[in-house]
Amino acid sequence: MDRPDLIIRSSRVVTPEDIRPASVHIRDGVIAALGEWDEIVPPVSLTDAGDAVVMPGLVDSHVHVNEPGRTRWEGFATATRAAAAGGVTTLVDMPLNSIPPTTTEAGFQEKLAAARGQCFIDTAFWGGVVPGNTSELNPLLDAGVRGFKCFLIHSGVDEFPHVGEENLREAMPELKKRGSVLLVHAELPEPIEKAAEELKGENPRDYNTFLKSRPRESENKAVELMIRLCRASGARVHIVHHSSSDVLPLLKAAREEGLPLTVETCPHYLTFAAEEIPDGATHFKCCPPVRERENRERLWEALKMGVIDMVVSDHSPCTADLKLMERGDFLEAWGGIAALQFTLPVIWTEAQNRGFGLQEISRWMSEAPAKLAGLDKRKGKIAVGFDADMIIFEPEKQFKVVPEIIEFKNKITPYAGMNLRGVVEATYVRGIKVYENGRFFGDAAGNLLTKNYD
Ligand SMILES: [Zn+2]
């Protein structure tokens, strides 16, 4: 065995096969070998994690960094610091809310220029499909986006317009040719417009009013449409932030049919319940909405069955004024939940209560999102040949979410005040320690993942 630069060992190392005592040998930022716990080649730099868990860093494929253009909402420096503190070693930035959006090759170059030199972790990028930009899709792929996001309903920002079936029938064959993936915000406008008519005069501070304004039918119909288009085009489709449990049997059938379809959900849908959200608590607002308790439990069931593949943050912050906290108006407030730093302890706390272990978490939060973004030859696993993106995690320790520990820019989050299980002690990106116990190390040395990453 060639001499490693660093060995990290623990009595609990999470690999795709098991959790076991092992030593992870790292050379040039890559996992060179997985040895027995006592297989140490002196002289070497050894980090002994004791009984703390060593597991793959998270790959968060759904983050809105919002820079350039809406840098008051978030930015590459703050987002990637929050990510590192939360055990995320790779994030994939969404194409909207930044100005310009990543819907043209020129827009992508502006984003790369903004990101360069600011990222504490490795960072990749999604492009966007909007009406009329089909000719930009190939140049965007050539420049290194990992795939594309689109909306079927107003996106919340005017510079990223939503697409209709006609636009998708044009774009999806292009994506199919390149083996690329289309990420879809799956809500259709008609049921929401109808609901708005019926809700006139109801109290906008009541969470139930908001819940009724984004009915399940809107998601159900959108998923039906995307299954049809996936079948017709053969292009890979990924449903982002899935919430409605009604349509899980349909998704299951589509998977069984062999369609190239994947599904994500988010920590808020797996944690909160509509029945418990206080009046006026607009920091819980996101679209599609957090639904009823019974819906939440069916999402957990779908994760267990493999109908939902992954859990990612959909970190989508904004400035405090846009949340209209004083008025508490759910219908007018910005929709988006900030949580990037807390997804692992949130999911670990909830998952443990339901009998899941760290291997499942690793599959949902590292392996599956890495695969979605085409990073799965180097990211998402502790295995020989993979980047040494790892965290030291104390699953039995607890902490409270207080503003002082929040690293993302705007400290408004529905997890505030919660006691969570699981503390990220240290985060390594390609074998370099970037974070340990509240401290950050070195320059922002994260790579921008724009090349083929094999
Ligand atoms: Zn999003």
GROMACS .gro file of C-alpha atoms and ligand atoms in nm:
model
  455
    1MET     CA    1   0.000   0.000   0.000
    2ASP     CA    2   0.139   0.345  -0.093
    3ARG     CA    3   0.195   0.569   0.205
    4PRO     CA    4  -0.112   0.785   0.277
    5ASP     CA    5  -0.099   1.155   0.369
    6LEU     CA    6  -0.361   1.111   0.636
    7ILE     CA    7  -0.549   0.832   0.808
    8ILE     CA    8  -0.883   0.890   0.977
    9ARG     CA    9  -1.003   0.601   1.186
   10SER     CA   10  -1.297   0.519   1.406
   11SER     CA   11  -1.479   0.226   1.560
   12ARG     CA   12  -1.780   0.327   1.345
   13VAL     CA   13  -1.707   0.398   0.978
   14VAL     CA   14  -2.014   0.409   0.752
   15THR     CA   15  -1.952   0.234   0.420
   16PRO     CA   16  -2.211   0.120   0.163
   17GLU     CA   17  -2.179  -0.235   0.302
   18ASP     CA   18  -2.178  -0.185   0.678
   19ILE     CA   19  -2.075   0.022   0.978
   20ARG     CA   20  -1.747  -0.115   1.115
   21PRO     CA   21  -1.416  -0.030   1.281
   22ALA     CA   22  -1.185   0.084   1.002
   23SER     CA   23  -0.906   0.319   0.903
   24VAL     CA   24  -0.958   0.540   0.598
   25HIS     CA   25  -0.628   0.598   0.417
   26ILE     CA   26  -0.619   0.923   0.220
   27ARG     CA   27  -0.367   1.023  -0.044
   28ASP     CA   28  -0.386   1.335  -0.261
   29GLY     CA   29  -0.742   1.397  -0.139
   30VAL     CA   30  -0.866   1.056  -0.248
   31ILE     CA   31  -0.950   0.746  -0.045
   32ALA     CA   32  -0.656   0.518  -0.125
   33ALA     CA   33  -0.752   0.227   0.099
   34LEU     CA   34  -0.996   0.113   0.363
   35GLY     CA   35  -0.790  -0.073   0.619
   36GLU     CA   36  -0.856  -0.258   0.940
   37TRP     CA   37  -0.885  -0.029   1.241
   38ASP     CA   38  -0.527  -0.098   1.351
   39GLU     CA   39  -0.376  -0.098   1.002
   40ILE     CA   40  -0.168   0.216   1.049
   41VAL     CA   41   0.142   0.278   0.839
   42PRO     CA   42   0.386   0.497   1.038
   43PRO     CA   43   0.497   0.767   1.013
   44VAL     CA   44   0.165   0.915   0.920
   45SER     CA   45  -0.073   1.187   1.025
   46LEU     CA   46  -0.345   1.003   1.215
   47THR     CA   47  -0.683   1.142   1.320
   48ASP     CA   48  -0.841   0.903   1.565
   49ALA     CA   49  -1.213   0.976   1.588
   50GLY     CA   50  -1.253   0.721   1.867
   51ASP     CA   51  -1.615   0.605   1.881
   52ALA     CA   52  -1.750   0.904   1.686
   53VAL     CA   53  -1.899   0.808   1.351
   54VAL     CA   54  -1.702   0.867   1.032
   55MET     CA   55  -1.943   0.892   0.740
   56PRO     CA   56  -1.958   1.034   0.388
   57GLY     CA   57  -2.012   1.410   0.366
   58LEU     CA   58  -2.360   1.506   0.251
   59VAL     CA   59  -2.427   1.596  -0.110
   60ASP     CA   60  -2.703   1.857  -0.109
   61SER     CA   61  -2.836   1.879  -0.463
   62HIS     CA   62  -3.098   2.146  -0.388
   63VAL     CA   63  -2.957   2.476  -0.261
   64HIS     CA   64  -3.049   2.831  -0.364
   65VAL     CA   65  -2.733   3.036  -0.317
   66ASN     CA   66  -2.892   3.343  -0.486
   67GLU     CA   67  -2.560   3.503  -0.585
   68PRO     CA   68  -2.506   3.712  -0.792
   69GLY     CA   69  -2.805   3.943  -0.779
   70ARG     CA   70  -2.983   3.854  -0.456
   71THR     CA   71  -2.677   3.834  -0.237
   72ARG     CA   72  -2.866   3.989   0.054
   73TRP     CA   73  -3.064   3.662   0.069
   74GLU     CA   74  -2.758   3.435   0.071
   75GLY     CA   75  -2.420   3.401  -0.100
   76PHE     CA   76  -2.150   3.148  -0.181
   77ALA     CA   77  -1.935   3.232   0.122
   78THR     CA   78  -2.213   3.207   0.382
   79ALA     CA   79  -2.394   2.917   0.216
   80THR     CA   80  -2.084   2.701   0.187
   81ARG     CA   81  -1.975   2.779   0.543
   82ALA     CA   82  -2.320   2.678   0.668
   83ALA     CA   83  -2.294   2.367   0.455
   84ALA     CA   84  -1.952   2.273   0.594
   85ALA     CA   85  -2.078   2.326   0.950
   86GLY     CA   86  -2.370   2.095   0.868
   87GLY     CA   87  -2.154   1.816   0.725
   88VAL     CA   88  -2.230   1.895   0.360
   89THR     CA   89  -1.920   1.851   0.141
   90THR     CA   90  -2.078   1.913  -0.203
   91LEU     CA   91  -2.373   2.134  -0.290
   92VAL     CA   92  -2.546   2.189  -0.621
   93ASP     CA   93  -2.674   2.543  -0.672
   94MET     CA   94  -3.016   2.609  -0.823
   95PRO     CA   95  -3.040   2.822  -1.138
   96LEU     CA   96  -3.294   3.074  -1.008
   97ASN     CA   97  -3.313   3.362  -0.763
   98SER     CA   98  -2.968   3.470  -0.874
   99ILE     CA   99  -2.965   3.754  -1.128
  100PRO     CA  100  -2.899   3.662  -1.401
  101PRO     CA  101  -3.051   3.316  -1.367
  102THR     CA  102  -2.848   3.022  -1.503
  103THR     CA  103  -3.055   2.990  -1.819
  104THR     CA  104  -2.787   3.104  -2.066
  105GLU     CA  105  -2.421   3.020  -2.103
  106ALA     CA  106  -2.337   3.386  -2.040
  107GLY     CA  107  -2.544   3.384  -1.721
  108PHE     CA  108  -2.359   3.073  -1.607
  109GLN     CA  109  -2.022   3.243  -1.661
  110GLU     CA  110  -2.138   3.531  -1.438
  111LYS     CA  111  -2.234   3.285  -1.168
  112LEU     CA  112  -1.900   3.104  -1.189
  113ALA     CA  113  -1.718   3.436  -1.162
  114ALA     CA  114  -1.919   3.518  -0.850
  115ALA     CA  115  -1.856   3.177  -0.692
  116ARG     CA  116  -1.483   3.156  -0.762
  117GLY     CA  117  -1.267   3.183  -0.451
  118GLN     CA  118  -1.566   3.194  -0.214
  119CYS     CA  119  -1.664   2.830  -0.166
  120PHE     CA  120  -1.563   2.632   0.142
  121ILE     CA  121  -1.692   2.307  -0.007
  122ASP     CA  122  -1.714   2.165  -0.358
  123THR     CA  123  -1.990   2.331  -0.556
  124ALA     CA  124  -2.173   2.229  -0.871
  125PHE     CA  125  -2.452   2.398  -1.066
  126TRP     CA  126  -2.787   2.327  -1.226
  127GLY     CA  127  -2.897   2.515  -1.538
  128GLY     CA  128  -3.255   2.618  -1.608
  129VAL     CA  129  -3.509   2.534  -1.877
  130VAL     CA  130  -3.733   2.834  -1.952
  131PRO     CA  131  -3.951   2.913  -2.255
  132GLY     CA  132  -3.731   2.986  -2.555
  133ASN     CA  133  -3.389   2.877  -2.427
  134THR     CA  134  -3.362   2.537  -2.598
  135SER     CA  135  -3.061   2.657  -2.799
  136GLU     CA  136  -2.878   2.734  -2.471
  137LEU     CA  137  -2.907   2.384  -2.329
  138ASN     CA  138  -2.610   2.232  -2.511
  139PRO     CA  139  -2.379   2.529  -2.445
  140LEU     CA  140  -2.477   2.515  -2.077
  141LEU     CA  141  -2.397   2.143  -2.062
  142ASP     CA  142  -2.067   2.202  -2.241
  143ALA     CA  143  -1.985   2.468  -1.982
  144GLY     CA  144  -2.050   2.219  -1.702
  145VAL     CA  145  -2.401   2.238  -1.556
  146ARG     CA  146  -2.507   1.901  -1.408
  147GLY     CA  147  -2.860   1.910  -1.553
  148PHE     CA  148  -3.160   2.145  -1.560
  149LYS     CA  149  -3.442   2.269  -1.341
  150CYS     CA  150  -3.780   2.393  -1.459
  151PHE     CA  151  -4.106   2.514  -1.305
  152LEU     CA  152  -4.459   2.426  -1.415
  153ILE     CA  153  -4.599   2.723  -1.220
  154HIS     CA  154  -4.479   3.078  -1.143
  155SER     CA  155  -4.135   3.037  -0.986
  156GLY     CA  156  -4.163   3.330  -0.748
  157VAL     CA  157  -3.922   3.544  -0.954
  158ASP     CA  158  -4.011   3.697  -1.291
  159GLU     CA  159  -3.674   3.640  -1.458
  160PHE     CA  160  -3.720   3.262  -1.438
  161PRO     CA  161  -4.054   3.202  -1.618
  162HIS     CA  162  -4.226   2.864  -1.600
  163VAL     CA  163  -4.268   2.623  -1.888
  164GLY     CA  164  -4.572   2.449  -2.035
  165GLU     CA  165  -4.603   2.108  -2.194
  166GLU     CA  166  -4.514   2.252  -2.538
  167ASN     CA  167  -4.181   2.389  -2.411
  168LEU     CA  168  -4.098   2.058  -2.251
  169ARG     CA  169  -4.179   1.862  -2.565
  170GLU     CA  170  -3.913   2.074  -2.733
  171ALA     CA  171  -3.650   2.066  -2.456
  172MET     CA  172  -3.671   1.709  -2.328
  173PRO     CA  173  -3.551   1.536  -2.648
  174GLU     CA  174  -3.242   1.762  -2.636
  175LEU     CA  175  -3.174   1.651  -2.279
  176LYS     CA  176  -3.234   1.289  -2.373
  177LYS     CA  177  -2.963   1.312  -2.644
  178ARG     CA  178  -2.709   1.422  -2.385
  179GLY     CA  179  -2.824   1.184  -2.110
  180SER     CA  180  -2.900   1.489  -1.895
  181VAL     CA  181  -3.168   1.521  -1.629
  182LEU     CA  182  -3.467   1.756  -1.591
  183LEU     CA  183  -3.554   1.859  -1.235
  184VAL     CA  184  -3.916   1.966  -1.208
  185HIS     CA  185  -4.101   2.184  -0.961
  186ALA     CA  186  -4.419   1.982  -0.992
  187GLU     CA  187  -4.722   2.201  -0.922
  188LEU     CA  188  -4.970   2.295  -1.195
  189PRO     CA  189  -5.139   2.636  -1.186
  190GLU     CA  190  -5.505   2.545  -1.253
  191PRO     CA  191  -5.597   2.380  -0.919
  192ILE     CA  192  -5.418   2.664  -0.737
  193GLU     CA  193  -5.604   2.932  -0.932
  194LYS     CA  194  -5.931   2.757  -0.857
  195ALA     CA  195  -5.846   2.735  -0.488
  196ALA     CA  196  -5.763   3.106  -0.478
  197GLU     CA  197  -6.116   3.186  -0.597
  198GLU     CA  198  -6.268   2.976  -0.321
  199LEU     CA  199  -6.045   3.121  -0.050
  200LYS     CA  200  -6.143   3.485  -0.089
  201GLY     CA  201  -6.203   3.639   0.252
  202GLU     CA  202  -6.036   3.365   0.457
  203ASN     CA  203  -5.778   3.457   0.722
  204PRO     CA  204  -5.429   3.472   0.563
  205ARG     CA  205  -5.263   3.425   0.904
  206ASP     CA  206  -5.420   3.082   0.940
  207TYR     CA  207  -5.187   2.808   0.810
  208ASN     CA  208  -5.489   2.615   0.694
  209THR     CA  209  -5.575   2.894   0.451
  210PHE     CA  210  -5.231   2.860   0.293
  211LEU     CA  211  -5.256   2.480   0.288
  212LYS     CA  212  -5.586   2.501   0.101
  213SER     CA  213  -5.431   2.750  -0.143
  214ARG     CA  214  -5.179   2.486  -0.263
  215PRO     CA  215  -5.397   2.174  -0.295
  216ARG     CA  216  -5.255   1.826  -0.341
  217GLU     CA  217  -5.431   1.807  -0.675
  218SER     CA  218  -5.187   2.061  -0.817
  219GLU     CA  219  -4.893   1.831  -0.736
  220ASN     CA  220  -5.079   1.516  -0.835
  221LYS     CA  221  -5.164   1.651  -1.181
  222ALA     CA  222  -4.811   1.781  -1.234
  223VAL     CA  223  -4.657   1.445  -1.146
  224GLU     CA  224  -4.900   1.271  -1.385
  225LEU     CA  225  -4.791   1.509  -1.661
  226MET     CA  226  -4.421   1.451  -1.595
  227ILE     CA  227  -4.463   1.073  -1.594
  228ARG     CA  228  -4.628   1.102  -1.937
  229LEU     CA  229  -4.352   1.326  -2.072
  230CYS     CA  230  -4.083   1.105  -1.923
  231ARG     CA  231  -4.234   0.805  -2.099
  232ALA     CA  232  -4.275   0.992  -2.429
  233SER     CA  233  -3.924   1.145  -2.442
  234GLY     CA  234  -3.718   0.886  -2.256
  235ALA     CA  235  -3.542   1.177  -2.083
  236ARG     CA  236  -3.445   1.149  -1.715
  237VAL     CA  237  -3.693   1.329  -1.488
  238HIS     CA  238  -3.646   1.419  -1.123
  239ILE     CA  239  -3.929   1.549  -0.905
  240VAL     CA  240  -3.796   1.804  -0.658
  241HIS     CA  241  -3.931   1.864  -0.305
  242HIS     CA  242  -4.217   1.618  -0.331
  243SER     CA  243  -4.492   1.668  -0.073
  244SER     CA  244  -4.827   1.513  -0.176
  245SER     CA  245  -4.855   1.151  -0.064
  246ASP     CA  246  -5.161   1.095  -0.288
  247VAL     CA  247  -4.943   1.039  -0.588
  248LEU     CA  248  -4.691   0.799  -0.433
  249PRO     CA  249  -4.863   0.488  -0.580
  250LEU     CA  250  -4.835   0.645  -0.926
  251LEU     CA  251  -4.466   0.719  -0.873
  252LYS     CA  252  -4.415   0.364  -0.752
  253ALA     CA  253  -4.582   0.226  -1.066
  254ALA     CA  254  -4.369   0.453  -1.287
  255ARG     CA  255  -4.055   0.324  -1.119
  256GLU     CA  256  -4.170  -0.036  -1.164
  257GLU     CA  257  -4.235   0.037  -1.529
  258GLY     CA  258  -3.866   0.124  -1.556
  259LEU     CA  259  -3.904   0.494  -1.635
  260PRO     CA  260  -3.590   0.700  -1.563
  261LEU     CA  261  -3.762   0.889  -1.282
  262THR     CA  262  -3.630   0.989  -0.940
  263VAL     CA  263  -3.788   1.172  -0.648
  264GLU     CA  264  -3.664   1.384  -0.360
  265THR     CA  265  -3.830   1.517  -0.049
  266CYS     CA  266  -3.700   1.761   0.212
  267PRO     CA  267  -3.647   1.765   0.588
  268HIS     CA  268  -3.941   2.003   0.649
  269TYR     CA  269  -4.193   1.765   0.491
  270LEU     CA  270  -4.054   1.483   0.706
  271THR     CA  271  -4.048   1.685   1.031
  272PHE     CA  272  -4.335   1.930   1.055
  273ALA     CA  273  -4.710   1.879   1.031
  274ALA     CA  274  -4.972   2.131   0.916
  275GLU     CA  275  -5.175   2.072   1.233
  276GLU     CA  276  -4.886   2.206   1.445
  277ILE     CA  277  -4.786   2.519   1.253
  278PRO     CA  278  -4.889   2.829   1.450
  279ASP     CA  279  -5.091   3.112   1.298
  280GLY     CA  280  -4.873   3.372   1.130
  281ALA     CA  281  -4.557   3.153   1.141
  282THR     CA  282  -4.449   3.237   0.787
  283HIS     CA  283  -4.101   3.091   0.836
  284PHE     CA  284  -4.278   2.756   0.777
  285LYS     CA  285  -4.401   2.866   0.434
  286CYS     CA  286  -4.271   2.682   0.130
  287CYS     CA  287  -4.424   2.553  -0.193
  288PRO     CA  288  -4.554   2.288  -0.216
  289PRO     CA  289  -4.657   2.323   0.148
  290VAL     CA  290  -4.587   2.114   0.455
  291ARG     CA  291  -4.900   1.898   0.472
  292GLU     CA  292  -5.082   1.695   0.737
  293ARG     CA  293  -4.926   1.454   0.987
  294GLU     CA  294  -5.067   1.155   0.803
  295ASN     CA  295  -4.907   1.279   0.478
  296ARG     CA  296  -4.571   1.309   0.653
  297GLU     CA  297  -4.580   0.949   0.771
  298ARG     CA  298  -4.655   0.829   0.418
  299LEU     CA  299  -4.349   1.015   0.290
  300TRP     CA  300  -4.137   0.826   0.543
  301GLU     CA  301  -4.295   0.503   0.423
  302ALA     CA  302  -4.207   0.595   0.062
  303LEU     CA  303  -3.845   0.655   0.160
  304LYS     CA  304  -3.837   0.314   0.319
  305MET     CA  305  -3.982   0.154   0.004
  306GLY     CA  306  -3.740   0.339  -0.224
  307VAL     CA  307  -4.019   0.531  -0.402
  308ILE     CA  308  -3.854   0.849  -0.275
  309ASP     CA  309  -3.480   0.830  -0.339
  310MET     CA  310  -3.329   1.114  -0.145
  311VAL     CA  311  -3.359   1.392   0.112
  312VAL     CA  312  -3.209   1.732   0.028
  313SER     CA  313  -3.251   2.072   0.190
  314ASP     CA  314  -3.417   2.303  -0.068
  315HIS     CA  315  -3.241   2.574   0.129
  316SER     CA  316  -3.420   2.885   0.003
  317PRO     CA  317  -3.367   3.182   0.233
  318CYS     CA  318  -3.463   3.547   0.192
  319THR     CA  319  -3.427   3.866   0.393
  320ALA     CA  320  -3.642   3.902   0.705
  321ASP     CA  321  -3.868   4.173   0.558
  322LEU     CA  322  -3.992   3.938   0.282
  323LYS     CA  323  -4.115   3.684   0.538
  324LEU     CA  324  -4.365   3.947   0.669
  325MET     CA  325  -4.324   3.804   1.018
  326GLU     CA  326  -4.519   4.087   1.183
  327ARG     CA  327  -4.819   4.063   0.957
  328GLY     CA  328  -4.790   3.686   0.944
  329ASP     CA  329  -4.958   3.676   0.606
  330PHE     CA  330  -4.900   3.328   0.463
  331LEU     CA  331  -5.037   3.419   0.123
  332GLU     CA  332  -4.808   3.719   0.067
  333ALA     CA  333  -4.484   3.608   0.241
  334TRP     CA  334  -4.188   3.468   0.045
  335GLY     CA  335  -4.203   3.089   0.028
  336GLY     CA  336  -3.880   2.914   0.117
  337ILE     CA  337  -3.721   2.745   0.416
  338ALA     CA  338  -3.364   2.797   0.533
  339ALA     CA  339  -3.211   2.480   0.673
  340LEU     CA  340  -2.889   2.392   0.491
  341GLN     CA  341  -2.683   2.363   0.810
  342PHE     CA  342  -2.930   2.142   0.998
  343THR     CA  343  -3.053   1.880   0.754
  344LEU     CA  344  -2.841   1.598   0.892
  345PRO     CA  345  -2.933   1.634   1.261
  346VAL     CA  346  -3.297   1.705   1.169
  347ILE     CA  347  -3.325   1.388   0.962
  348TRP     CA  348  -3.118   1.184   1.208
  349THR     CA  349  -3.346   1.293   1.496
  350GLU     CA  350  -3.660   1.200   1.302
  351ALA     CA  351  -3.519   0.887   1.135
  352GLN     CA  352  -3.396   0.736   1.458
  353ASN     CA  353  -3.745   0.768   1.606
  354ARG     CA  354  -3.868   0.556   1.313
  355GLY     CA  355  -3.602   0.285   1.331
  356PHE     CA  356  -3.372   0.398   1.048
  357GLY     CA  357  -2.993   0.398   1.079
  358LEU     CA  358  -2.698   0.596   0.949
  359GLN     CA  359  -2.653   0.376   0.644
  360GLU     CA  360  -2.998   0.468   0.515
  361ILE     CA  361  -2.926   0.834   0.588
  362SER     CA  362  -2.603   0.807   0.396
  363ARG     CA  363  -2.787   0.657   0.101
  364TRP     CA  364  -3.058   0.927   0.105
  365MET     CA  365  -2.833   1.226   0.169
  366SER     CA  366  -2.499   1.140   0.007
  367GLU     CA  367  -2.513   0.855  -0.242
  368ALA     CA  368  -2.844   0.924  -0.418
  369PRO     CA  369  -2.799   1.301  -0.467
  370ALA     CA  370  -2.443   1.243  -0.594
  371LYS     CA  371  -2.585   1.007  -0.852
  372LEU     CA  372  -2.857   1.255  -0.953
  373ALA     CA  373  -2.593   1.519  -1.025
  374GLY     CA  374  -2.366   1.275  -1.211
  375LEU     CA  375  -2.101   1.296  -0.939
  376ASP     CA  376  -2.131   0.935  -0.825
  377LYS     CA  377  -1.795   0.817  -0.951
  378ARG     CA  378  -1.619   1.046  -0.700
  379LYS     CA  379  -1.872   1.166  -0.441
  380GLY     CA  380  -2.121   1.023  -0.194
  381LYS     CA  381  -1.946   0.714  -0.051
  382ILE     CA  382  -1.656   0.606   0.163
  383ALA     CA  383  -1.494   0.373  -0.087
  384VAL     CA  384  -1.156   0.334  -0.257
  385GLY     CA  385  -1.110   0.582  -0.542
  386PHE     CA  386  -1.367   0.828  -0.405
  387ASP     CA  387  -1.286   1.181  -0.291
  388ALA     CA  388  -1.211   1.189   0.081
  389ASP     CA  389  -1.525   1.393   0.158
  390MET     CA  390  -1.606   1.282   0.510
  391ILE     CA  391  -1.742   1.400   0.838
  392ILE     CA  392  -1.690   1.310   1.200
  393PHE     CA  393  -2.036   1.291   1.354
  394GLU     CA  394  -2.145   1.240   1.715
  395PRO     CA  395  -2.487   1.076   1.678
  396GLU     CA  396  -2.562   1.060   2.050
  397LYS     CA  397  -2.483   1.425   2.132
  398GLN     CA  398  -2.756   1.689   2.125
  399PHE     CA  399  -2.767   2.062   2.060
  400LYS     CA  400  -3.016   2.344   2.038
  401VAL     CA  401  -3.064   2.557   1.725
  402VAL     CA  402  -2.988   2.914   1.838
  403PRO     CA  403  -2.904   3.217   1.619
  404GLU     CA  404  -2.540   3.231   1.740
  405ILE     CA  405  -2.453   2.900   1.572
  406ILE     CA  406  -2.629   2.971   1.241
  407GLU     CA  407  -2.380   3.032   0.959
  408PHE     CA  408  -2.621   3.110   0.676
  409LYS     CA  409  -2.683   3.477   0.610
  410ASN     CA  410  -3.043   3.529   0.724
  411LYS     CA  411  -3.099   3.348   1.053
  412ILE     CA  412  -3.471   3.281   1.011
  413THR     CA  413  -3.551   2.911   1.021
  414PRO     CA  414  -3.841   2.698   1.145
  415TYR     CA  415  -3.588   2.481   1.330
  416ALA     CA  416  -3.502   2.768   1.568
  417GLY     CA  417  -3.523   2.660   1.930
  418MET     CA  418  -3.541   2.290   1.849
  419ASN     CA  419  -3.326   2.036   2.031
  420LEU     CA  420  -3.166   1.810   1.773
  421ARG     CA  421  -2.971   1.488   1.799
  422GLY     CA  422  -2.638   1.451   1.620
  423VAL     CA  423  -2.346   1.695   1.617
  424VAL     CA  424  -2.111   1.743   1.321
  425GLU     CA  425  -1.768   1.768   1.484
  426ALA     CA  426  -1.551   1.797   1.175
  427THR     CA  427  -1.585   1.816   0.797
  428TYR     CA  428  -1.320   1.710   0.544
  429VAL     CA  429  -1.334   1.802   0.175
  430ARG     CA  430  -1.093   1.596  -0.037
  431GLY     CA  431  -0.897   1.513   0.277
  432ILE     CA  432  -0.866   1.875   0.391
  433LYS     CA  433  -1.024   1.968   0.722
  434VAL     CA  434  -1.245   2.271   0.651
  435TYR     CA  435  -1.449   2.277   0.971
  436GLU     CA  436  -1.418   2.159   1.330
  437ASN     CA  437  -1.632   2.245   1.633
  438GLY     CA  438  -1.748   2.588   1.520
  439ARG     CA  439  -1.419   2.688   1.354
  440PHE     CA  440  -1.331   2.708   0.985
  441PHE     CA  441  -0.986   2.637   0.844
  442GLY     CA  442  -0.790   2.769   0.552
  443ASP     CA  443  -0.903   2.960   0.250
  444ALA     CA  444  -1.221   2.883   0.065
  445ALA     CA  445  -1.066   2.588  -0.120
  446GLY     CA  446  -1.381   2.427  -0.257
  447ASN     CA  447  -1.369   2.326  -0.624
  448LEU     CA  448  -1.626   2.439  -0.877
  449LEU     CA  449  -1.733   2.111  -1.036
  450THR     CA  450  -1.783   2.210  -1.396
  451LYS     CA  451  -1.588   1.945  -1.579
  452ASN     CA  452  -1.674   1.582  -1.631
  453TYR     CA  453  -1.608   1.443  -1.291
  454ASP     CA  454  -1.503   1.081  -1.339
  455ZN      ZN  455  -3.598   2.502  -0.449
   0.00000   0.00000   0.00000
